[in-house]
PDB file of C-alpha atoms in Angstrom:
ATOM      1  CA  SER A  90     -33.879 -39.853   5.891  1.00  0.00           C
ATOM      2  CA  VAL A  91     -33.858 -43.187   7.731  1.00  0.00           C
ATOM      3  CA  VAL A  92     -37.155 -45.084   7.609  1.00  0.00           C
ATOM      4  CA  ASN A  93     -38.719 -48.024   9.410  1.00  0.00           C
ATOM      5  CA  ILE A  94     -40.081 -50.824   7.248  1.00  0.00           C
ATOM      6  CA  SER A  95     -42.754 -53.291   8.318  1.00  0.00           C
ATOM      7  CA  THR A  96     -43.854 -56.145   6.085  1.00  0.00           C
ATOM      8  CA  THR A  97     -46.724 -58.610   6.063  1.00  0.00           C
ATOM      9  CA  THR A  98     -46.037 -62.015   4.554  1.00  0.00           C
ATOM     10  CA  ILE A  99     -48.387 -64.938   4.053  1.00  0.00           C
ATOM     11  CA  ILE A 100     -46.889 -68.335   4.781  1.00  0.00           C
ATOM     12  CA  LYS A 101     -48.511 -71.708   4.319  1.00  0.00           C
ATOM     13  CA  GLY A 102     -49.319 -73.382   7.590  1.00  0.00           C
ATOM     14  CA  ARG A 103     -49.664 -77.068   8.248  1.00  0.00           C
ATOM     15  CA  LYS A 104     -52.974 -78.720   7.484  1.00  0.00           C
ATOM     16  CA  ASN A 105     -54.979 -79.859  10.455  1.00  0.00           C
ATOM     17  CA  ASP A 106     -55.038 -83.643  10.315  1.00  0.00           C
ATOM     18  CA  TYR A 107     -58.116 -83.973  12.477  1.00  0.00           C
ATOM     19  CA  PRO A 108     -60.457 -86.937  12.067  1.00  0.00           C
ATOM     20  CA  THR A 109     -63.788 -86.401  10.336  1.00  0.00           C
ATOM     21  CA  PHE A 110     -67.032 -86.909  12.161  1.00  0.00           C
ATOM     22  CA  PRO A 111     -70.607 -87.279  10.926  1.00  0.00           C
ATOM     23  CA  PRO A 112     -72.714 -84.105  10.777  1.00  0.00           C
ATOM     24  CA  GLY A 113     -74.203 -83.218  14.137  1.00  0.00           C
ATOM     25  CA  SER A 114     -71.560 -85.095  16.104  1.00  0.00           C
ATOM     26  CA  PRO A 115     -70.525 -83.326  19.357  1.00  0.00           C
ATOM     27  CA  PHE A 116     -66.864 -83.773  18.342  1.00  0.00           C
ATOM     28  CA  GLU A 117     -67.469 -81.772  15.132  1.00  0.00           C
ATOM     29  CA  GLU A 118     -67.982 -78.519  17.046  1.00  0.00           C
ATOM     30  CA  PHE A 119     -65.095 -79.310  19.384  1.00  0.00           C
ATOM     31  CA  PHE A 120     -62.484 -79.617  16.611  1.00  0.00           C
ATOM     32  CA  LYS A 121     -63.791 -76.579  14.687  1.00  0.00           C
ATOM     33  CA  GLN A 122     -62.215 -74.224  17.235  1.00  0.00           C
ATOM     34  CA  PHE A 123     -58.742 -75.481  16.245  1.00  0.00           C
ATOM     35  CA  GLU A 124     -59.198 -75.018  12.493  1.00  0.00           C
ATOM     36  CA  ASN A 125     -57.323 -72.270  10.683  1.00  0.00           C
ATOM     37  CA  PRO A 126     -59.969 -70.032   9.020  1.00  0.00           C
ATOM     38  CA  GLN A 127     -57.456 -69.037   6.303  1.00  0.00           C
ATOM     39  CA  GLY A 128     -57.140 -72.586   5.025  1.00  0.00           C
ATOM     40  CA  GLY A 129     -53.692 -73.321   6.420  1.00  0.00           C
ATOM     41  CA  LYS A 130     -52.254 -69.867   5.598  1.00  0.00           C
ATOM     42  CA  GLN A 131     -50.820 -67.556   8.238  1.00  0.00           C
ATOM     43  CA  ARG A 132     -49.752 -63.927   8.199  1.00  0.00           C
ATOM     44  CA  THR A 133     -46.396 -63.015   9.691  1.00  0.00           C
ATOM     45  CA  GLN A 134     -44.969 -59.556  10.261  1.00  0.00           C
ATOM     46  CA  ALA A 135     -41.342 -58.485  10.175  1.00  0.00           C
ATOM     47  CA  LEU A 136     -39.409 -55.288  10.788  1.00  0.00           C
ATOM     48  CA  GLY A 137     -36.482 -53.722   8.964  1.00  0.00           C
ATOM     49  CA  SER A 138     -34.920 -50.421   8.029  1.00  0.00           C
ATOM     50  CA  GLY A 139     -34.169 -48.386   4.924  1.00  0.00           C
ATOM     51  CA  PHE A 140     -33.104 -44.938   3.798  1.00  0.00           C
ATOM     52  CA  ILE A 141     -34.306 -42.385   1.280  1.00  0.00           C
ATOM     53  CA  ILE A 142     -31.954 -41.818  -1.665  1.00  0.00           C
ATOM     54  CA  ASP A 143     -34.242 -39.519  -3.663  1.00  0.00           C
ATOM     55  CA  ALA A 144     -36.833 -36.975  -2.499  1.00  0.00           C
ATOM     56  CA  LYS A 145     -39.219 -38.439  -5.084  1.00  0.00           C
ATOM     57  CA  GLY A 146     -39.650 -41.418  -2.762  1.00  0.00           C
ATOM     58  CA  TYR A 147     -36.973 -43.961  -3.680  1.00  0.00           C
ATOM     59  CA  ILE A 148     -35.717 -46.051  -0.766  1.00  0.00           C
ATOM     60  CA  ILE A 149     -32.900 -48.592  -0.453  1.00  0.00           C
ATOM     61  CA  THR A 150     -33.241 -51.580   1.858  1.00  0.00           C
ATOM     62  CA  ASN A 151     -32.198 -55.237   1.992  1.00  0.00           C
ATOM     63  CA  ASN A 152     -33.858 -57.778  -0.259  1.00  0.00           C
ATOM     64  CA  HIS A 153     -34.375 -60.180   2.650  1.00  0.00           C
ATOM     65  CA  VAL A 154     -36.398 -57.504   4.470  1.00  0.00           C
ATOM     66  CA  ILE A 155     -39.105 -57.332   1.786  1.00  0.00           C
ATOM     67  CA  ASP A 156     -38.748 -60.686   0.024  1.00  0.00           C
ATOM     68  CA  ASN A 157     -42.138 -62.416  -0.516  1.00  0.00           C
ATOM     69  CA  ALA A 158     -43.945 -59.629   1.350  1.00  0.00           C
ATOM     70  CA  GLU A 159     -47.624 -59.118   0.586  1.00  0.00           C
ATOM     71  CA  LYS A 160     -47.640 -55.582   1.989  1.00  0.00           C
ATOM     72  CA  ILE A 161     -44.766 -53.192   2.721  1.00  0.00           C
ATOM     73  CA  ARG A 162     -45.274 -50.211   5.016  1.00  0.00           C
ATOM     74  CA  VAL A 163     -42.697 -47.421   5.312  1.00  0.00           C
ATOM     75  CA  SER A 164     -42.759 -45.113   8.345  1.00  0.00           C
ATOM     76  CA  LEU A 165     -40.870 -41.807   8.619  1.00  0.00           C
ATOM     77  CA  TYR A 166     -39.337 -40.335  11.783  1.00  0.00           C
ATOM     78  CA  ASP A 167     -42.623 -38.499  12.565  1.00  0.00           C
ATOM     79  CA  ASP A 168     -44.661 -41.751  12.252  1.00  0.00           C
ATOM     80  CA  THR A 169     -46.085 -40.723   8.870  1.00  0.00           C
ATOM     81  CA  SER A 170     -46.494 -43.981   6.965  1.00  0.00           C
ATOM     82  CA  PHE A 171     -46.847 -44.938   3.317  1.00  0.00           C
ATOM     83  CA  GLU A 172     -47.477 -48.132   1.422  1.00  0.00           C
ATOM     84  CA  ALA A 173     -44.444 -48.981  -0.693  1.00  0.00           C
ATOM     85  CA  THR A 174     -44.038 -50.780  -3.996  1.00  0.00           C
ATOM     86  CA  VAL A 175     -41.006 -52.807  -5.051  1.00  0.00           C
ATOM     87  CA  ILE A 176     -39.179 -51.265  -8.015  1.00  0.00           C
ATOM     88  CA  GLY A 177     -36.650 -54.086  -8.165  1.00  0.00           C
ATOM     89  CA  LYS A 178     -34.574 -56.426  -6.045  1.00  0.00           C
ATOM     90  CA  ASP A 179     -31.278 -58.228  -6.350  1.00  0.00           C
ATOM     91  CA  PRO A 180     -30.928 -61.309  -4.114  1.00  0.00           C
ATOM     92  CA  LYS A 181     -27.246 -61.785  -4.979  1.00  0.00           C
ATOM     93  CA  THR A 182     -26.236 -58.493  -3.348  1.00  0.00           C
ATOM     94  CA  ASP A 183     -29.269 -58.429  -0.984  1.00  0.00           C
ATOM     95  CA  ILE A 184     -30.291 -54.968  -2.199  1.00  0.00           C
ATOM     96  CA  ALA A 185     -33.859 -53.859  -2.956  1.00  0.00           C
ATOM     97  CA  LEU A 186     -35.287 -50.565  -4.199  1.00  0.00           C
ATOM     98  CA  LEU A 187     -38.687 -49.372  -2.967  1.00  0.00           C
ATOM     99  CA  LYS A 188     -40.865 -46.440  -4.003  1.00  0.00           C
ATOM    100  CA  ILE A 189     -43.394 -44.489  -1.981  1.00  0.00           C
ATOM    101  CA  ASN A 190     -45.655 -41.647  -3.052  1.00  0.00           C
ATOM    102  CA  PRO A 191     -44.793 -38.808  -0.647  1.00  0.00           C
ATOM    103  CA  LYS A 192     -47.691 -36.620  -1.888  1.00  0.00           C
ATOM    104  CA  LYS A 193     -47.242 -33.325  -0.012  1.00  0.00           C
ATOM    105  CA  THR A 194     -44.685 -34.706   2.436  1.00  0.00           C
ATOM    106  CA  LYS A 195     -41.213 -33.290   1.864  1.00  0.00           C
ATOM    107  CA  LEU A 196     -38.618 -36.034   1.994  1.00  0.00           C
ATOM    108  CA  LYS A 197     -34.941 -35.632   2.846  1.00  0.00           C
ATOM    109  CA  ALA A 198     -32.526 -37.823   0.905  1.00  0.00           C
ATOM    110  CA  VAL A 199     -29.181 -39.047   2.217  1.00  0.00           C
ATOM    111  CA  LYS A 200     -25.844 -38.436   0.537  1.00  0.00           C
ATOM    112  CA  LEU A 201     -24.046 -41.545  -0.661  1.00  0.00           C
ATOM    113  CA  GLY A 202     -20.338 -41.497   0.151  1.00  0.00           C
ATOM    114  CA  ASN A 203     -17.403 -43.240  -1.493  1.00  0.00           C
ATOM    115  CA  SER A 204     -16.990 -46.482   0.440  1.00  0.00           C
ATOM    116  CA  ASN A 205     -13.621 -47.109  -1.227  1.00  0.00           C
ATOM    117  CA  LYS A 206     -12.151 -44.344   0.917  1.00  0.00           C
ATOM    118  CA  LEU A 207     -13.080 -46.110   4.165  1.00  0.00           C
ATOM    119  CA  ARG A 208     -10.135 -47.201   6.293  1.00  0.00           C
ATOM    120  CA  VAL A 209     -10.000 -49.754   9.074  1.00  0.00           C
ATOM    121  CA  GLY A 210     -10.410 -47.783  12.293  1.00  0.00           C
ATOM    122  CA  ASP A 211     -12.642 -45.052  10.830  1.00  0.00           C
ATOM    123  CA  TRP A 212     -15.617 -44.170  13.018  1.00  0.00           C
ATOM    124  CA  VAL A 213     -19.075 -45.059  11.697  1.00  0.00           C
ATOM    125  CA  MET A 214     -22.681 -44.854  12.932  1.00  0.00           C
ATOM    126  CA  ALA A 215     -25.546 -47.238  12.236  1.00  0.00           C
ATOM    127  CA  ILE A 216     -29.147 -46.019  12.326  1.00  0.00           C
ATOM    128  CA  GLY A 217     -32.133 -48.323  12.134  1.00  0.00           C
ATOM    129  CA  ASN A 218     -35.106 -50.028  13.720  1.00  0.00           C
ATOM    130  CA  PRO A 219     -33.705 -52.803  15.967  1.00  0.00           C
ATOM    131  CA  PHE A 220     -36.461 -54.823  17.683  1.00  0.00           C
ATOM    132  CA  GLY A 221     -38.933 -52.082  16.682  1.00  0.00           C
ATOM    133  CA  PHE A 222     -37.085 -49.250  18.441  1.00  0.00           C
ATOM    134  CA  GLY A 223     -37.096 -46.827  15.511  1.00  0.00           C
ATOM    135  CA  GLY A 224     -34.406 -44.198  15.067  1.00  0.00           C
ATOM    136  CA  THR A 225     -31.831 -46.081  17.135  1.00  0.00           C
ATOM    137  CA  VAL A 226     -28.274 -44.788  16.642  1.00  0.00           C
ATOM    138  CA  THR A 227     -25.227 -46.918  17.453  1.00  0.00           C
ATOM    139  CA  ALA A 228     -21.563 -46.081  16.915  1.00  0.00           C
ATOM    140  CA  GLY A 229     -18.396 -48.040  16.270  1.00  0.00           C
ATOM    141  CA  ILE A 230     -15.476 -48.340  13.914  1.00  0.00           C
ATOM    142  CA  VAL A 231     -14.718 -50.099  10.652  1.00  0.00           C
ATOM    143  CA  SER A 232     -13.286 -53.408  11.861  1.00  0.00           C
ATOM    144  CA  ALA A 233     -12.302 -54.812   8.458  1.00  0.00           C
ATOM    145  CA  ARG A 234     -12.831 -54.393   4.723  1.00  0.00           C
ATOM    146  CA  GLY A 235     -13.622 -56.866   1.957  1.00  0.00           C
ATOM    147  CA  ARG A 236     -15.112 -59.550   4.211  1.00  0.00           C
ATOM    148  CA  ASN A 237     -16.413 -62.759   2.635  1.00  0.00           C
ATOM    149  CA  ILE A 238     -19.458 -64.227   4.396  1.00  0.00           C
ATOM    150  CA  GLY A 239     -20.531 -66.744   1.773  1.00  0.00           C
ATOM    151  CA  GLY A 240     -22.402 -64.670  -0.808  1.00  0.00           C
ATOM    152  CA  SER A 241     -22.053 -64.209  -4.558  1.00  0.00           C
ATOM    153  CA  TYR A 242     -20.543 -60.709  -4.420  1.00  0.00           C
ATOM    154  CA  ASP A 243     -18.751 -60.582  -1.100  1.00  0.00           C
ATOM    155  CA  ASP A 244     -17.123 -57.246  -0.307  1.00  0.00           C
ATOM    156  CA  TYR A 245     -18.645 -56.515   3.074  1.00  0.00           C
ATOM    157  CA  ILE A 246     -17.630 -53.813   5.510  1.00  0.00           C
ATOM    158  CA  GLN A 247     -17.239 -55.263   9.004  1.00  0.00           C
ATOM    159  CA  THR A 248     -18.119 -52.986  11.904  1.00  0.00           C
ATOM    160  CA  ASP A 249     -18.479 -53.256  15.673  1.00  0.00           C
ATOM    161  CA  ALA A 250     -21.353 -50.745  15.781  1.00  0.00           C
ATOM    162  CA  SER A 251     -24.265 -52.607  17.409  1.00  0.00           C
ATOM    163  CA  ILE A 252     -26.484 -54.151  14.724  1.00  0.00           C
ATOM    164  CA  ASN A 253     -29.489 -56.293  15.662  1.00  0.00           C
ATOM    165  CA  ARG A 254     -32.623 -57.698  14.082  1.00  0.00           C
ATOM    166  CA  GLY A 255     -34.522 -54.804  12.521  1.00  0.00           C
ATOM    167  CA  ASN A 256     -31.322 -52.944  11.580  1.00  0.00           C
ATOM    168  CA  SER A 257     -31.226 -54.750   8.224  1.00  0.00           C
ATOM    169  CA  GLY A 258     -31.426 -52.324   5.322  1.00  0.00           C
ATOM    170  CA  GLY A 259     -30.488 -49.312   7.420  1.00  0.00           C
ATOM    171  CA  PRO A 260     -27.599 -46.976   6.614  1.00  0.00           C
ATOM    172  CA  LEU A 261     -24.057 -46.973   7.936  1.00  0.00           C
ATOM    173  CA  PHE A 262     -22.834 -43.357   8.096  1.00  0.00           C
ATOM    174  CA  ASP A 263     -19.325 -41.935   8.181  1.00  0.00           C
ATOM    175  CA  MET A 264     -18.498 -38.954  10.370  1.00  0.00           C
ATOM    176  CA  SER A 265     -19.347 -36.546   7.530  1.00  0.00           C
ATOM    177  CA  GLY A 266     -22.941 -37.803   7.410  1.00  0.00           C
ATOM    178  CA  ASN A 267     -22.503 -39.751   4.180  1.00  0.00           C
ATOM    179  CA  VAL A 268     -23.864 -43.278   3.780  1.00  0.00           C
ATOM    180  CA  VAL A 269     -20.965 -45.681   3.273  1.00  0.00           C
ATOM    181  CA  GLY A 270     -22.820 -48.963   3.735  1.00  0.00           C
ATOM    182  CA  VAL A 271     -26.122 -50.821   4.055  1.00  0.00           C
ATOM    183  CA  ASN A 272     -26.352 -52.818   7.303  1.00  0.00           C
ATOM    184  CA  THR A 273     -27.105 -56.362   6.216  1.00  0.00           C
ATOM    185  CA  ALA A 274     -26.000 -59.160   8.539  1.00  0.00           C
ATOM    186  CA  ILE A 275     -24.525 -60.035  11.917  1.00  0.00           C
ATOM    187  CA  PHE A 276     -22.400 -62.862  13.217  1.00  0.00           C
ATOM    188  CA  SER A 277     -23.876 -64.106  16.455  1.00  0.00           C
ATOM    189  CA  GLN A 278     -24.411 -67.428  18.212  1.00  0.00           C
ATOM    190  CA  SER A 279     -26.982 -65.888  20.540  1.00  0.00           C
ATOM    191  CA  GLY A 280     -29.003 -63.914  17.978  1.00  0.00           C
ATOM    192  CA  GLY A 281     -28.018 -60.574  19.542  1.00  0.00           C
ATOM    193  CA  SER A 282     -25.237 -58.169  18.681  1.00  0.00           C
ATOM    194  CA  VAL A 283     -21.755 -59.322  19.663  1.00  0.00           C
ATOM    195  CA  GLY A 284     -19.914 -56.531  17.879  1.00  0.00           C
ATOM    196  CA  ILE A 285     -19.503 -58.222  14.511  1.00  0.00           C
ATOM    197  CA  GLY A 286     -21.805 -56.730  11.884  1.00  0.00           C
ATOM    198  CA  PHE A 287     -21.576 -56.553   8.118  1.00  0.00           C
ATOM    199  CA  ALA A 288     -22.679 -53.891   5.646  1.00  0.00           C
ATOM    200  CA  VAL A 289     -22.888 -53.850   1.854  1.00  0.00           C
ATOM    201  CA  SER A 290     -20.611 -51.078   0.569  1.00  0.00           C
ATOM    202  CA  SER A 291     -22.358 -47.910  -0.630  1.00  0.00           C
ATOM    203  CA  ASN A 292     -20.581 -48.056  -3.990  1.00  0.00           C
ATOM    204  CA  LEU A 293     -22.051 -51.487  -4.705  1.00  0.00           C
ATOM    205  CA  ALA A 294     -25.474 -50.469  -3.361  1.00  0.00           C
ATOM    206  CA  LYS A 295     -25.518 -47.384  -5.611  1.00  0.00           C
ATOM    207  CA  GLN A 296     -24.516 -49.395  -8.673  1.00  0.00           C
ATOM    208  CA  VAL A 297     -27.238 -51.977  -8.040  1.00  0.00           C
ATOM    209  CA  SER A 298     -29.967 -49.447  -7.127  1.00  0.00           C
ATOM    210  CA  ASP A 299     -29.233 -47.382 -10.250  1.00  0.00           C
ATOM    211  CA  GLN A 300     -29.815 -50.473 -12.383  1.00  0.00           C
ATOM    212  CA  LEU A 301     -32.940 -51.447 -10.463  1.00  0.00           C
ATOM    213  CA  ARG A 302     -34.317 -47.964 -10.959  1.00  0.00           C
ATOM    214  CA  LYS A 303     -33.524 -47.959 -14.682  1.00  0.00           C
ATOM    215  CA  TYR A 304     -34.293 -51.550 -15.664  1.00  0.00           C
ATOM    216  CA  GLY A 305     -36.179 -53.065 -12.720  1.00  0.00           C
ATOM    217  CA  ARG A 306     -33.414 -55.676 -12.459  1.00  0.00           C
ATOM    218  CA  THR A 307     -29.636 -55.936 -12.518  1.00  0.00           C
ATOM    219  CA  LYS A 308     -27.640 -56.550 -15.690  1.00  0.00           C
ATOM    220  CA  ARG A 309     -24.275 -58.206 -15.286  1.00  0.00           C
ATOM    221  CA  GLY A 310     -21.529 -58.903 -17.761  1.00  0.00           C
ATOM    222  CA  TRP A 311     -19.204 -61.875 -17.462  1.00  0.00           C
ATOM    223  CA  LEU A 312     -15.783 -62.828 -18.727  1.00  0.00           C
ATOM    224  CA  GLY A 313     -15.904 -66.565 -18.202  1.00  0.00           C
ATOM    225  CA  VAL A 314     -12.551 -66.922 -16.422  1.00  0.00           C
ATOM    226  CA  LEU A 315     -11.299 -68.042 -13.047  1.00  0.00           C
ATOM    227  CA  ILE A 316      -8.307 -66.044 -11.824  1.00  0.00           C
ATOM    228  CA  GLN A 317      -5.872 -66.305  -8.948  1.00  0.00           C
ATOM    229  CA  GLU A 318      -3.143 -64.205  -7.388  1.00  0.00           C
ATOM    230  CA  ILE A 319       0.403 -64.611  -8.612  1.00  0.00           C
ATOM    231  CA  THR A 320       2.706 -65.832  -5.869  1.00  0.00           C
ATOM    232  CA  LYS A 321       6.494 -65.426  -5.915  1.00  0.00           C
ATOM    233  CA  GLU A 322       6.839 -69.112  -6.880  1.00  0.00           C
ATOM    234  CA  ILE A 323       4.431 -68.699  -9.811  1.00  0.00           C
ATOM    235  CA  ALA A 324       6.201 -65.515 -10.920  1.00  0.00           C
ATOM    236  CA  ASP A 325       9.576 -67.286 -10.867  1.00  0.00           C
ATOM    237  CA  SER A 326       8.238 -70.257 -12.867  1.00  0.00           C
ATOM    238  CA  LEU A 327       6.825 -67.912 -15.532  1.00  0.00           C
ATOM    239  CA  ASP A 328       9.925 -65.669 -15.592  1.00  0.00           C
ATOM    240  CA  LEU A 329       7.944 -62.653 -14.427  1.00  0.00           C
ATOM    241  CA  LYS A 330       9.729 -59.674 -12.886  1.00  0.00           C
ATOM    242  CA  ASN A 331       7.203 -59.293 -10.051  1.00  0.00           C
ATOM    243  CA  THR A 332       3.905 -60.637  -8.704  1.00  0.00           C
ATOM    244  CA  SER A 333       1.680 -58.014 -10.350  1.00  0.00           C
ATOM    245  CA  GLY A 334      -1.174 -59.198 -12.550  1.00  0.00           C
ATOM    246  CA  ALA A 335      -3.747 -61.992 -12.401  1.00  0.00           C
ATOM    247  CA  LEU A 336      -3.211 -65.580 -13.486  1.00  0.00           C
ATOM    248  CA  VAL A 337      -5.988 -67.194 -15.545  1.00  0.00           C
ATOM    249  CA  SER A 338      -6.452 -70.599 -13.935  1.00  0.00           C
ATOM    250  CA  SER A 339      -9.221 -71.596 -16.354  1.00  0.00           C
ATOM    251  CA  ALA A 340     -11.321 -70.148 -19.172  1.00  0.00           C
ATOM    252  CA  THR A 341     -14.908 -71.346 -19.646  1.00  0.00           C
ATOM    253  CA  GLU A 342     -15.211 -73.051 -23.004  1.00  0.00           C
ATOM    254  CA  GLY A 343     -17.461 -71.007 -25.275  1.00  0.00           C
ATOM    255  CA  GLY A 344     -17.344 -67.991 -22.939  1.00  0.00           C
ATOM    256  CA  PRO A 345     -16.406 -64.428 -23.978  1.00  0.00           C
ATOM    257  CA  ALA A 346     -12.792 -64.734 -22.764  1.00  0.00           C
ATOM    258  CA  PHE A 347     -12.351 -68.143 -24.442  1.00  0.00           C
ATOM    259  CA  LYS A 348     -13.673 -66.804 -27.748  1.00  0.00           C
ATOM    260  CA  SER A 349     -11.266 -63.855 -27.596  1.00  0.00           C
ATOM    261  CA  GLY A 350      -8.266 -66.177 -27.296  1.00  0.00           C
ATOM    262  CA  ILE A 351      -7.585 -66.119 -23.548  1.00  0.00           C
ATOM    263  CA  LYS A 352      -6.301 -69.488 -22.302  1.00  0.00           C
ATOM    264  CA  SER A 353      -5.442 -71.122 -19.008  1.00  0.00           C
ATOM    265  CA  GLY A 354      -2.011 -69.986 -17.853  1.00  0.00           C
ATOM    266  CA  ASP A 355      -2.283 -66.500 -19.362  1.00  0.00           C
ATOM    267  CA  VAL A 356      -1.306 -63.590 -17.123  1.00  0.00           C
ATOM    268  CA  ILE A 357      -3.441 -60.441 -17.313  1.00  0.00           C
ATOM    269  CA  LEU A 358      -1.291 -57.375 -16.637  1.00  0.00           C
ATOM    270  CA  LYS A 359      -3.811 -54.657 -17.554  1.00  0.00           C
ATOM    271  CA  PHE A 360      -7.579 -54.486 -17.622  1.00  0.00           C
ATOM    272  CA  ASN A 361      -9.256 -51.560 -19.410  1.00  0.00           C
ATOM    273  CA  ASN A 362      -5.915 -49.719 -19.332  1.00  0.00           C
ATOM    274  CA  PHE A 363      -5.610 -50.129 -15.555  1.00  0.00           C
ATOM    275  CA  GLU A 364      -2.598 -52.010 -14.249  1.00  0.00           C
ATOM    276  CA  ILE A 365      -3.450 -54.970 -12.056  1.00  0.00           C
ATOM    277  CA  LYS A 366      -1.443 -54.592  -8.883  1.00  0.00           C
ATOM    278  CA  LYS A 367      -1.251 -57.040  -6.038  1.00  0.00           C
TER     279      LYS A 367
END
């Protein structure tokens, strides 16, 4: 179910600022050997990982693995390879959905688990294509939940399972064989694994991939509010019995929440009939 992904990307190279010489000059032939025949463009190749979520050929990977790629090649465990097309991608969550045509090849899809049930200390396994070594399995534990690493929708699972370049887009499995995350990033000053890796939760990846499959893009609603936790001091100043709920610190003028009458200083106790607990 885990696949290796190789991409070919064209990048613009620097122009050769060589002097011009009159036709027939001996220097003309000399400098020709340094010219780029593609007019300043160069092809670069990169490696990544992914996993099959549907036997029809749908594959989840990271957006940064296939972003700006001219060609995307997907290889199975038996080295069977297919050219893939991009169904959709979402840079904000770094999730992309690919599609291959398996023809007569029978594909095996993974089972997506409920990442909300993960606990710190649970054992997990990462499978991917680090440095081109396909089918590499590493094990570790969930080190932390809800990590913020500077993205738009930060809710990363931190793990100490070894994750390196080429692991991006590969699955993070729980001990029941369910995918609970998509290996996405590492924290490292050396460029190699130091035991701090991050994975997008499977619940978020499923939500995004379902929308990419249906619409080719993600659709997001917005409330137009900034909220903050209610501290004991804030609760006392507002005569609240406890610190449950969310305090509206500001409401965007003209936004949906503003139009519905929500103002700065309001406390939201329930959302869609669910109590907001600290």
